[in-house]
Amino acid sequence: MKKCMVMAGVLIAALVSDGTAGAEEARGAKMDTMVVTATMTEKVMAEAPGAVEVISEEDIQEMNAETVADALELATGVVMGTETGRQMRPSIRGTGNKHTLVLLDGRRISSGFKDLIGLAQIPVDMVERIEVVRGPVSALYGSDAIGGVVNIITKKPADALSAGVTAQYGQSTYGEGDETVSRAHVSNSAGRFGFFLAGSYRDKELYERDGVAPSDGDDIEMRSAAGRFSFDISDTSGLFAGFEAVDRNMVGLRDMQGQDRERDATYQHINYFLEYGGKLTDNSSLMLRAGRSEHENEIDIDPPTSPIPGAIGDENNSERDLNQLAGRYTASLGKYHVLTLGGEYLEENREDDTGLDDSVETVSGYIQDEIQVAKPLYLVVSLRWDDYSDYGDEWTPRASLTYSLTDAFRLKGSYGLGFRAPDFLELFIPTYMKRGKQVYEPNPDLAPETSETFEIALEGEAGPFQGRVTWFRNDIEDMIEAVYYSSTGSGNKKKDYYRFQNIAEASMSGVEMEWGLDLPAGFDLTGNLTYLDTEDETTEEELEGRPDWKGAVKLAYRNAASGFRANLRLKYIGEKYYSGEDEDAVATVGAYLSKDIVKSWTLFAGAENLFNAGEDNYVEPTFFYGGVTFSY
């Protein structure tokens, strides 16, 4: 912790030091970025309450991110973990993957295999930006938003004809894991009607580092498509509709029940919605939305596994759907108040081949008041009520403030409560993690979780420098955690066994540091570092699977005149504590470069995990790629 406070002191000193003149325009553009997730109303980032980070379309391109999971790898305080079924899931501030709510344009989507939304199944072709709100936002979004929210903002129809095509090929340093990627999009508007369509195809072959099951990397084939359609009813109102569809197949070997078995898994996800948005008066607006999200997984194991004694349900062949109705009214009440009122109805259903069906209904309402108390003080208070058909009702309040010390420096703080009910997996279904090496057993007697969160931050800009320091603490009562109790086997056949339990209380606290520096000659340096301290208050042990440090640094170069762009990226994940065996820290380096060669044509190339680090941490080996993009 001492190291962390020293680094925080250095950053604060840099914030209040004199900067280089002439960089205000560059830093101003970033702080003027519009965000919507923190309050459900448009705000420039400098005014948005809490810790908000935006991953732009340019950031996604220059990481060569193929999925939303890839795009989040460098985000502050966010650790991407490989969960059961090799799904990539975010954990914010050490709260765990079940405490991060994932939204598409503010919409919930149905959970997938093992009640998880795998972000590796969401392609980036349709993504305009990703907003990450760290900290408690359950008062606006309800259950699962204890740690924060990842809101994927998609592209809208273009005013004029635009189109693009990309083709890419790559392979690992071992000559395995060959991958081909192709994607395309087209968009236009004519009169009152506009559309945006995108599609992609990815084919990645299996790779092996040690030749021993489980497979280090599966055969992956993924197809995706997305569409957006707009119709202007008038100058101030319109209809908006869309869909997203993903079909993903993964084939590889697993060590299951003491035997090597081939696992062939197909996941299909489709979402569609219809939305009305418009102004009622000059100072008020209304949004109404209806949506449905469907997920189906079919998993074949060869040879088949035997039923686990005491287990019920069949996750290998199951279906889930989510129906959603939502409405929101926003009004400016004079100069000092912006009032938001909203309601939501959710119906979630699950079925499997055994006939074990489950249905949960949730009715919600919320209110938020954005108050300009005085010229330097901006206050946001919100309160949400959720009534769950299985667990009764919950009230979740939140209060946030922004105090402008000067035009360039701000003090922000927030306090909020949160709630999460145990999901179907934790209650009834065994889970295999770490490629079958960890077995998580269910517990039908689990109780819901509740949380209390505090945070305070100092942020600002000084010449070419931007920075933020945030202290946070999250206390979770009855936290649902997989608790280790035994191991079997040894070496590659070793298995660790866990059981989901309610921990009496768990705490997660730490410091986040973020910075950006505009350098001469087209260079810029950005980075972040998070220190995390976790504790199971019952055992006084660390919580498992949370790194003590997580950081990233990116040095980027852009030259618009020559059409050349390049960057080097360093990502560091600190040591993770596990009762069975700790996981070592790992640092990986990525590189990217691109060049506009003729009008509308761009060549690009790069490498991930350049120095082939993290073999013992299941990190993918060095991967080289190259491709070409045509855009119009």
XYZ file of C-alpha atoms in Angstrom:
632
model
C 0.000 0.000 0.000
C 2.933 2.349 0.687
C 4.101 2.016 -2.922
C 0.610 2.802 -4.106
C 0.358 5.993 -2.042
C 3.773 7.175 -3.238
C 2.658 6.727 -6.852
C -0.591 8.523 -6.103
C 1.396 11.412 -4.665
C 3.489 11.647 -7.797
C 0.380 11.751 -9.952
C -1.271 14.438 -7.823
C 1.916 16.505 -7.989
C 1.854 16.228 -11.747
C -1.768 17.297 -11.841
C -1.118 20.559 -10.027
C 2.160 21.404 -11.784
C 2.372 23.911 -14.626
C 1.835 22.379 -18.071
C 3.094 23.122 -21.523
C 1.060 25.728 -23.377
C -0.762 24.799 -26.555
C -2.104 21.359 -25.513
C -5.490 22.558 -24.234
C -7.293 21.711 -27.462
C -6.140 18.048 -27.426
C -6.986 17.418 -23.813
C -10.199 19.411 -24.061
C -11.463 17.153 -26.834
C -11.136 14.107 -24.562
C -12.808 15.720 -21.552
C -15.649 16.956 -23.807
C -16.442 13.385 -24.930
C -20.154 12.746 -24.433
C -21.110 9.823 -22.162
C -24.536 8.516 -21.149
C -24.083 5.526 -18.839
C -23.314 7.286 -15.547
C -26.637 9.184 -15.427
C -28.699 7.880 -18.421
C -28.505 11.468 -19.727
C -25.826 12.954 -21.974
C -22.923 14.500 -20.089
C -19.432 15.536 -21.053
C -16.924 13.277 -19.334
C -15.609 16.059 -17.112
C -19.081 16.512 -15.578
C -20.126 12.845 -15.369
C -20.232 11.588 -11.758
C -17.957 8.754 -10.709
C -15.133 7.051 -12.579
C -15.977 6.817 -16.286
C -13.702 5.541 -19.061
C -14.428 5.584 -22.790
C -12.838 3.114 -25.201
C -13.242 4.753 -28.597
C -13.567 3.204 -32.051
C -10.007 4.385 -32.714
C -8.760 2.652 -29.552
C -10.482 -0.565 -30.630
C -8.948 -0.381 -34.108
C -5.432 0.289 -32.824
C -5.628 -2.715 -30.474
C -6.880 -4.836 -33.389
C -9.596 -5.950 -30.985
C -11.870 -8.557 -32.549
C -14.333 -8.765 -29.665
C -15.493 -6.573 -26.799
C -13.412 -8.769 -24.461
C -10.257 -7.809 -26.407
C -11.190 -4.123 -26.287
C -11.453 -4.152 -22.461
C -8.009 -5.673 -21.832
C -6.332 -2.315 -21.058
C -9.245 -0.672 -19.209
C -8.550 0.725 -15.738
C -9.439 -1.614 -12.870
C -10.915 -4.189 -15.261
C -9.564 -7.752 -15.289
C -10.767 -10.063 -18.037
C -11.064 -13.643 -16.803
C -11.596 -16.878 -18.701
C -14.648 -18.442 -17.133
C -16.356 -21.782 -17.663
C -16.816 -22.603 -21.339
C -13.844 -20.297 -22.044
C -16.038 -17.246 -21.907
C -14.282 -13.943 -21.302
C -15.867 -11.920 -18.500
C -14.883 -8.611 -16.843
C -14.341 -8.072 -13.132
C -14.262 -4.440 -11.975
C -12.312 -3.527 -8.835
C -12.061 -7.145 -7.757
C -15.795 -7.628 -7.257
C -15.956 -10.670 -9.568
C -17.544 -11.414 -12.928
C -21.106 -11.623 -11.574
C -20.960 -8.032 -10.271
C -20.335 -6.338 -13.613
C -23.443 -5.560 -15.639
C -23.002 -5.735 -19.424
C -25.395 -3.645 -21.536
C -25.923 -3.076 -25.259
C -27.039 0.543 -25.774
C -28.419 0.448 -22.246
C -30.307 -2.818 -22.865
C -29.845 -5.972 -20.832
C -29.250 -9.118 -22.856
C -29.914 -12.698 -21.853
C -27.202 -14.588 -20.024
C -25.568 -17.514 -21.776
C -23.807 -20.730 -20.788
C -23.514 -21.019 -16.992
C -25.474 -17.752 -16.571
C -22.637 -15.678 -18.055
C -22.552 -13.166 -20.898
C -19.365 -14.066 -22.755
C -17.849 -10.870 -24.155
C -15.708 -12.886 -26.577
C -18.994 -13.578 -28.361
C -19.728 -9.897 -29.048
C -17.875 -8.627 -32.177
C -16.655 -5.040 -32.408
C -17.794 -4.358 -35.986
C -20.914 -2.577 -34.779
C -19.274 -0.777 -31.808
C -18.909 3.009 -31.783
C -17.469 3.139 -28.263
C -17.535 1.284 -24.948
C -18.318 3.156 -21.742
C -17.035 1.657 -18.504
C -18.450 3.028 -15.256
C -16.542 1.792 -12.231
C -18.307 1.825 -8.907
C -21.875 1.389 -7.648
C -24.620 2.039 -10.214
C -27.269 -0.372 -8.940
C -29.452 2.666 -8.178
C -29.952 3.094 -11.938
C -29.433 -0.397 -13.338
C -30.431 -2.795 -10.558
C -28.935 -6.200 -9.809
C -25.434 -7.152 -11.018
C -24.145 -3.548 -11.141
C -22.347 -3.694 -7.783
C -18.875 -3.387 -9.308
C -19.839 -1.307 -12.320
C -21.285 -1.299 -15.813
C -19.871 -2.005 -19.268
C -22.158 -0.302 -21.785
C -21.496 -1.138 -25.446
C -22.641 1.807 -27.576
C -23.290 0.752 -31.164
C -23.060 2.692 -34.410
C -26.012 4.603 -35.825
C -27.003 5.023 -39.483
C -24.681 7.391 -41.351
C -25.955 10.551 -43.042
C -24.282 9.562 -46.348
C -23.249 6.295 -47.934
C -20.343 4.643 -46.097
C -18.940 1.131 -46.345
C -15.905 -0.899 -45.373
C -14.329 -4.321 -45.794
C -11.466 -5.883 -43.793
C -9.550 -9.131 -44.366
C -6.963 -10.424 -41.879
C -4.767 -13.483 -41.347
C -2.522 -14.521 -38.450
C -0.908 -17.435 -36.619
C 0.935 -18.180 -33.395
C 4.696 -18.400 -33.007
C 4.391 -22.206 -32.993
C 2.880 -22.257 -36.484
C -0.487 -23.240 -35.001
C -3.661 -21.381 -34.168
C -4.067 -20.033 -37.711
C -6.802 -17.408 -37.855
C -8.687 -15.726 -40.676
C -11.004 -12.790 -40.076
C -13.251 -10.988 -42.538
C -15.782 -8.289 -41.826
C -17.827 -5.709 -43.705
C -20.325 -2.922 -43.059
C -22.523 -0.530 -45.027
C -24.638 2.421 -43.907
C -26.702 5.187 -45.476
C -29.689 7.468 -45.007
C -32.341 8.556 -47.481
C -35.037 10.972 -46.448
C -36.447 9.872 -43.116
C -34.994 6.356 -43.247
C -31.469 5.238 -42.276
C -29.729 1.925 -41.818
C -26.478 0.355 -40.666
C -25.575 -3.284 -41.392
C -22.451 -5.190 -40.360
C -21.252 -8.765 -40.543
C -18.109 -10.699 -39.667
C -16.623 -14.181 -39.877
C -13.770 -15.585 -37.775
C -12.083 -18.993 -38.104
C -9.302 -19.882 -35.651
C -7.623 -23.282 -35.545
C -6.688 -25.252 -32.430
C -3.215 -24.823 -30.927
C -1.264 -26.844 -28.342
C 1.713 -25.837 -26.216
C 2.289 -29.079 -24.304
C 0.333 -31.730 -26.253
C -1.612 -32.685 -23.107
C -5.369 -32.245 -22.619
C -7.070 -29.892 -22.145
C -6.480 -28.101 -25.453
C -4.590 -24.865 -24.972
C -6.703 -23.257 -27.686
C -9.890 -24.565 -29.298
C -10.975 -24.605 -32.913
C -13.241 -21.536 -33.092
C -15.683 -20.561 -35.811
C -17.819 -17.466 -35.273
C -20.329 -15.673 -37.489
C -22.022 -12.443 -36.478
C -24.361 -9.854 -37.925
C -25.899 -6.631 -36.657
C -28.340 -4.068 -37.969
C -29.728 -0.685 -37.002
C -32.720 1.029 -38.630
C -34.025 4.532 -37.975
C -37.154 6.363 -39.067
C -37.766 10.039 -38.332
C -41.399 10.620 -37.390
C -40.708 14.349 -37.065
C -37.794 16.690 -36.482
C -37.874 15.862 -32.772
C -38.974 12.211 -32.598
C -38.355 8.894 -34.277
C -38.320 5.116 -34.199
C -35.175 3.053 -33.824
C -34.886 -0.719 -34.232
C -32.111 -3.249 -34.461
C -30.757 -6.731 -33.986
C -27.535 -8.585 -33.122
C -26.930 -12.238 -33.953
C -23.936 -14.444 -33.122
C -23.263 -18.114 -33.902
C -20.095 -19.460 -32.274
C -18.701 -23.015 -32.343
C -15.744 -24.251 -30.251
C -14.163 -27.713 -30.410
C -11.343 -28.968 -28.173
C -10.212 -31.596 -25.675
C -11.047 -31.410 -21.976
C -9.968 -33.425 -18.941
C -13.370 -34.282 -17.451
C -14.089 -36.879 -14.773
C -10.561 -38.286 -15.109
C -10.669 -38.812 -18.886
C -9.758 -36.838 -22.007
C -12.945 -35.955 -23.886
C -13.739 -33.915 -26.992
C -16.024 -30.977 -26.279
C -18.021 -29.564 -29.210
C -19.958 -26.470 -28.138
C -22.267 -24.239 -30.180
C -23.604 -20.970 -28.782
C -26.259 -18.919 -30.558
C -27.351 -15.478 -29.418
C -29.917 -13.171 -31.026
C -31.260 -9.851 -29.726
C -33.805 -7.501 -31.262
C -35.576 -4.354 -30.113
C -37.857 -1.479 -31.073
C -37.490 1.948 -29.476
C -39.256 5.293 -29.598
C -37.436 8.459 -28.635
C -38.494 12.058 -28.868
C -38.981 15.435 -27.271
C -42.277 16.165 -25.589
C -41.384 19.816 -25.027
C -38.229 21.905 -25.365
C -37.258 20.772 -21.874
C -38.476 17.181 -21.707
C -38.057 13.873 -23.567
C -39.474 10.359 -23.530
C -37.979 6.953 -24.382
C -39.998 3.745 -24.733
C -38.396 0.395 -25.577
C -39.406 -3.232 -26.074
C -36.782 -5.906 -26.587
C -36.125 -9.624 -26.563
C -32.878 -11.537 -26.185
C -32.434 -15.280 -26.810
C -29.544 -17.628 -26.114
C -29.151 -21.326 -26.888
C -26.212 -23.640 -26.262
C -25.711 -27.213 -27.495
C -22.684 -29.074 -26.137
C -21.635 -32.589 -27.100
C -19.078 -34.487 -24.986
C -17.377 -37.531 -26.543
C -17.277 -39.910 -24.767
C -20.204 -38.640 -22.643
C -19.680 -37.775 -18.987
C -21.580 -39.496 -16.174
C -24.194 -37.574 -14.163
C -22.758 -35.934 -11.050
C -24.484 -37.249 -7.888
C -26.819 -34.694 -6.405
C -26.648 -32.379 -9.423
C -29.763 -31.320 -11.273
C -30.261 -29.624 -14.604
C -28.390 -29.991 -17.872
C -26.322 -26.988 -18.936
C -25.057 -28.780 -22.041
C -28.348 -28.239 -23.858
C -30.261 -25.260 -22.562
C -32.132 -22.186 -23.725
C -32.569 -18.771 -22.157
C -34.596 -15.764 -23.127
C -35.164 -12.312 -21.691
C -38.133 -10.040 -22.460
C -37.779 -6.378 -21.575
C -40.076 -3.366 -21.447
C -38.572 -0.042 -20.406
C -39.556 3.610 -20.301
C -37.762 6.766 -19.246
C -38.883 10.398 -18.893
C -36.352 13.227 -18.513
C -37.133 16.883 -17.838
C -35.157 20.024 -17.036
C -36.791 21.818 -14.114
C -35.492 25.338 -14.374
C -31.759 25.988 -14.273
C -30.854 23.745 -11.370
C -32.559 20.343 -11.764
C -32.646 17.573 -14.365
C -35.162 14.946 -13.273
C -35.230 11.388 -14.664
C -38.037 8.931 -13.965
C -37.990 5.387 -15.306
C -39.473 1.931 -15.067
C -38.599 -1.530 -16.309
C -40.131 -4.977 -16.569
C -37.952 -8.061 -17.117
C -38.983 -11.654 -17.646
C -36.144 -14.206 -17.731
C -36.764 -17.840 -18.665
C -34.508 -20.896 -18.741
C -35.150 -24.430 -20.071
C -32.996 -27.549 -20.443
C -33.375 -31.114 -21.707
C -34.191 -32.478 -18.254
C -37.335 -30.354 -18.016
C -35.901 -28.262 -15.182
C -37.333 -24.850 -16.123
C -36.968 -21.559 -14.309
C -38.665 -18.188 -14.711
C -37.963 -14.925 -12.873
C -39.865 -11.658 -13.190
C -38.591 -8.279 -12.059
C -40.521 -5.016 -11.825
C -38.422 -1.896 -11.265
C -38.755 1.846 -10.900
C -36.170 4.569 -10.362
C -35.813 8.313 -9.910
C -32.763 10.531 -10.342
C -32.247 14.239 -9.712
C -29.227 16.073 -11.106
C -28.829 19.207 -9.018
C -26.577 22.196 -9.714
C -26.322 23.201 -6.058
C -24.032 26.132 -6.771
C -21.737 27.026 -9.639
C -18.878 24.704 -8.556
C -21.016 21.906 -7.009
C -22.985 19.336 -9.010
C -24.938 16.659 -7.133
C -26.689 13.534 -8.428
C -29.023 11.529 -6.193
C -30.889 8.429 -7.341
C -33.039 5.686 -5.875
C -34.223 2.411 -7.421
C -36.781 -0.156 -6.314
C -36.696 -3.721 -7.655
C -39.266 -6.406 -6.930
C -37.964 -9.923 -7.704
C -40.439 -12.776 -7.996
C -38.007 -15.129 -6.206
C -36.406 -12.823 -3.583
C -38.765 -9.990 -2.739
C -37.981 -6.309 -3.125
C -34.841 -4.216 -2.690
C -34.149 -0.466 -2.442
C -30.799 0.810 -3.744
C -29.851 4.502 -3.278
C -26.825 6.362 -4.618
C -25.431 9.878 -4.249
C -22.579 11.394 -6.276
C -21.016 14.824 -6.355
C -18.607 16.757 -8.528
C -16.914 19.841 -7.067
C -14.925 22.027 -9.467
C -11.867 23.311 -7.619
C -10.872 25.285 -10.732
C -11.806 25.123 -14.405
C -9.242 22.325 -14.823
C -9.474 20.365 -11.560
C -12.371 18.495 -10.030
C -13.085 16.532 -6.872
C -15.589 13.671 -7.278
C -17.143 11.318 -4.762
C -19.984 8.812 -4.527
C -21.752 6.491 -2.122
C -24.154 3.721 -3.052
C -25.794 0.437 -2.100
C -26.141 -2.607 -4.355
C -27.857 -5.975 -4.554
C -27.388 -9.276 -6.393
C -29.465 -12.442 -6.168
C -27.806 -15.868 -6.590
C -28.146 -17.166 -10.119
C -29.303 -20.551 -11.343
C -25.760 -21.855 -11.750
C -24.714 -21.020 -8.177
C -27.849 -22.644 -6.821
C -28.051 -25.856 -8.843
C -25.408 -26.577 -11.510
C -21.741 -27.745 -11.226
C -19.212 -25.547 -13.054
C -15.856 -26.472 -14.582
C -13.193 -23.732 -14.567
C -9.570 -23.429 -15.716
C -10.127 -26.025 -18.457
C -11.691 -28.516 -16.084
C -8.964 -28.234 -13.437
C -11.269 -26.460 -10.981
C -14.742 -27.810 -10.147
C -17.270 -25.412 -8.571
C -20.163 -27.174 -6.841
C -23.609 -25.533 -6.409
C -25.392 -24.674 -3.172
C -29.217 -24.396 -3.127
C -29.190 -22.609 0.264
C -27.475 -19.393 -0.898
C -28.809 -15.995 0.190
C -28.707 -12.732 -1.831
C -25.726 -10.355 -1.616
C -25.831 -6.695 -0.571
C -23.084 -4.091 -0.911
C -21.999 -0.664 0.331
C -19.506 1.320 -1.740
C -17.559 4.564 -1.281
C -15.192 6.348 -3.652
C -13.454 9.698 -3.936
C -11.352 11.011 -6.815
C -9.241 13.974 -7.901
C -8.986 14.579 -11.639
C -7.825 17.324 -13.914
C -5.720 18.598 -16.761
C -2.524 20.637 -16.785
C -1.086 21.553 -20.176
C -0.404 18.318 -22.070
C -1.169 16.152 -19.010
C -4.460 14.582 -17.894
C -4.839 12.445 -14.808
C -7.071 11.011 -12.137
C -6.521 9.366 -8.753
C -9.404 7.412 -7.199
C -9.696 5.723 -3.828
C -12.498 3.172 -3.453
C -13.890 0.692 -0.959
C -16.592 -1.917 -1.517
C -18.030 -3.977 1.341
C -20.235 -6.907 0.326
C -22.394 -8.739 2.853
C -23.222 -12.412 2.225
C -20.923 -12.358 -0.810
C -21.308 -15.503 -2.895
C -17.866 -16.996 -3.366
C -16.509 -20.352 -4.492
C -14.711 -21.677 -1.384
C -11.945 -24.264 -1.790
C -12.247 -27.491 0.228
C -10.101 -30.247 -1.359
C -7.911 -31.446 -4.255
C -7.431 -34.732 -6.077
C -4.722 -36.038 -8.407
C -1.400 -34.374 -9.189
C 0.424 -32.707 -12.065
C -1.692 -32.216 -15.191
C -4.441 -34.372 -13.639
C -4.761 -32.318 -10.457
C -8.255 -30.976 -9.719
C -9.269 -28.421 -7.092
C -12.798 -28.564 -5.682
C -14.854 -25.541 -4.565
C -18.375 -24.981 -3.265
C -20.404 -21.771 -3.557
C -20.997 -20.251 -0.143
C -22.151 -16.969 1.394
C -19.129 -15.332 3.009
C -20.226 -13.280 6.019
C -18.513 -10.170 4.638
C -15.881 -9.354 2.050
C -14.085 -6.083 1.422
C -12.304 -4.727 -1.645
C -10.422 -1.450 -1.475
C -7.701 0.195 -3.462
C -6.382 3.079 -5.507
C -6.687 3.677 -9.244
C -4.348 5.955 -11.167
C -4.923 7.078 -14.749
C -2.852 9.411 -16.889
C -2.354 10.715 -20.390
C 0.459 12.835 -21.794
C 0.489 14.526 -25.202
C 4.065 14.352 -26.528
C 5.636 16.231 -29.442
C 5.775 14.972 -33.044
C 2.529 13.020 -32.951
C 3.291 10.808 -29.926
C 1.164 10.335 -26.819
C 1.573 8.221 -23.692
C -1.387 6.844 -21.717
C -1.604 4.420 -18.841
C -3.292 3.265 -15.682
C -2.434 1.352 -12.537
C -4.736 -0.207 -9.942
C -3.765 -1.478 -6.508
C -6.316 -3.838 -4.940
C -6.555 -5.154 -1.397
C -9.225 -7.808 -0.751
C -10.220 -9.725 2.370
C -12.670 -12.392 3.415
C -13.657 -10.854 6.761
C -14.465 -14.315 8.161
C -11.139 -16.034 7.427
C -9.024 -12.837 7.103
C -7.639 -14.336 3.861
C -7.435 -12.693 0.462
C -10.250 -13.335 -1.976
C -9.240 -15.798 -4.656
C -8.466 -14.886 -8.243
C -8.026 -11.124 -7.724
C -4.642 -9.642 -8.754
C -3.041 -7.241 -6.287
C -1.863 -5.012 -9.170
C -3.201 -4.420 -12.655
C -1.769 -1.862 -15.049
C -1.312 -0.873 -18.660
C 0.819 1.594 -20.637
C 0.447 2.555 -24.307
C 2.836 4.638 -26.401
C 1.090 5.684 -29.612
C 2.152 7.570 -32.741
C -0.200 9.101 -35.301
C 0.668 11.103 -38.423
C -2.380 12.183 -40.405
C -0.323 13.573 -43.301
C 1.479 10.298 -43.985
C -1.396 8.056 -42.877
C 0.897 6.170 -40.482
C -0.185 4.915 -37.046
C 1.648 2.701 -34.571
C 1.651 1.775 -30.891
C 3.304 -0.382 -28.265
C 1.203 -1.663 -25.362
C 2.267 -3.194 -22.049
C -0.259 -4.970 -19.839
C 0.598 -6.221 -16.349
C -1.529 -8.565 -14.216
C -0.210 -9.092 -10.700
C -0.124 -12.269 -8.633
C -3.465 -13.964 -7.958
C -4.083 -15.864 -4.748
C -5.686 -19.337 -4.880
C -6.012 -21.836 -2.010
C -4.833 -24.633 -4.280
C -1.902 -22.804 -5.910
C -1.146 -19.104 -6.525
C -0.970 -17.783 -10.064
C 2.160 -15.793 -10.921
C 2.177 -12.251 -12.222
C 2.482 -11.845 -15.980
C 3.335 -8.959 -18.306
C 2.522 -9.030 -22.009
C 3.468 -6.663 -24.834
C 1.454 -5.919 -27.970
C 2.365 -3.935 -31.073
C 0.346 -2.474 -33.957
C 1.115 -0.438 -37.067
C -0.914 0.653 -40.072
C -0.335 2.721 -43.218
C -2.752 4.321 -45.651
C -1.311 3.259 -49.003
C -3.738 4.699 -51.551
C -7.119 6.366 -51.236
C -9.479 4.193 -49.167
C -6.917 1.378 -48.683
C -5.000 0.675 -45.446
C -2.478 -2.050 -44.636
C -1.984 -3.121 -41.013
C 0.057 -5.637 -39.029
C 0.847 -6.417 -35.427
C 1.628 -8.918 -32.706
C 0.079 -9.936 -29.385
C 2.131 -11.225 -26.429
C 5.301 -10.343 -28.301
C 7.649 -12.089 -25.856
C 5.512 -15.224 -25.377
C 4.892 -14.667 -21.656
C 2.432 -16.378 -19.324
C 2.557 -19.997 -20.451
C 1.717 -21.174 -16.926
C -1.173 -18.664 -16.717
C -3.017 -19.956 -19.802
C -2.063 -16.818 -21.742
C -2.160 -17.334 -25.503
C 1.279 -17.573 -27.157
C 2.796 -14.907 -29.406
C 0.420 -14.223 -32.266
C 1.350 -12.360 -35.461
C -1.254 -10.936 -37.836
C -1.638 -8.716 -40.890
C -4.451 -7.488 -43.075
C -5.972 -4.886 -45.345
C -8.969 -2.554 -45.010
C -10.972 -0.789 -47.691
C -13.239 2.030 -46.586
C -15.528 4.388 -48.430
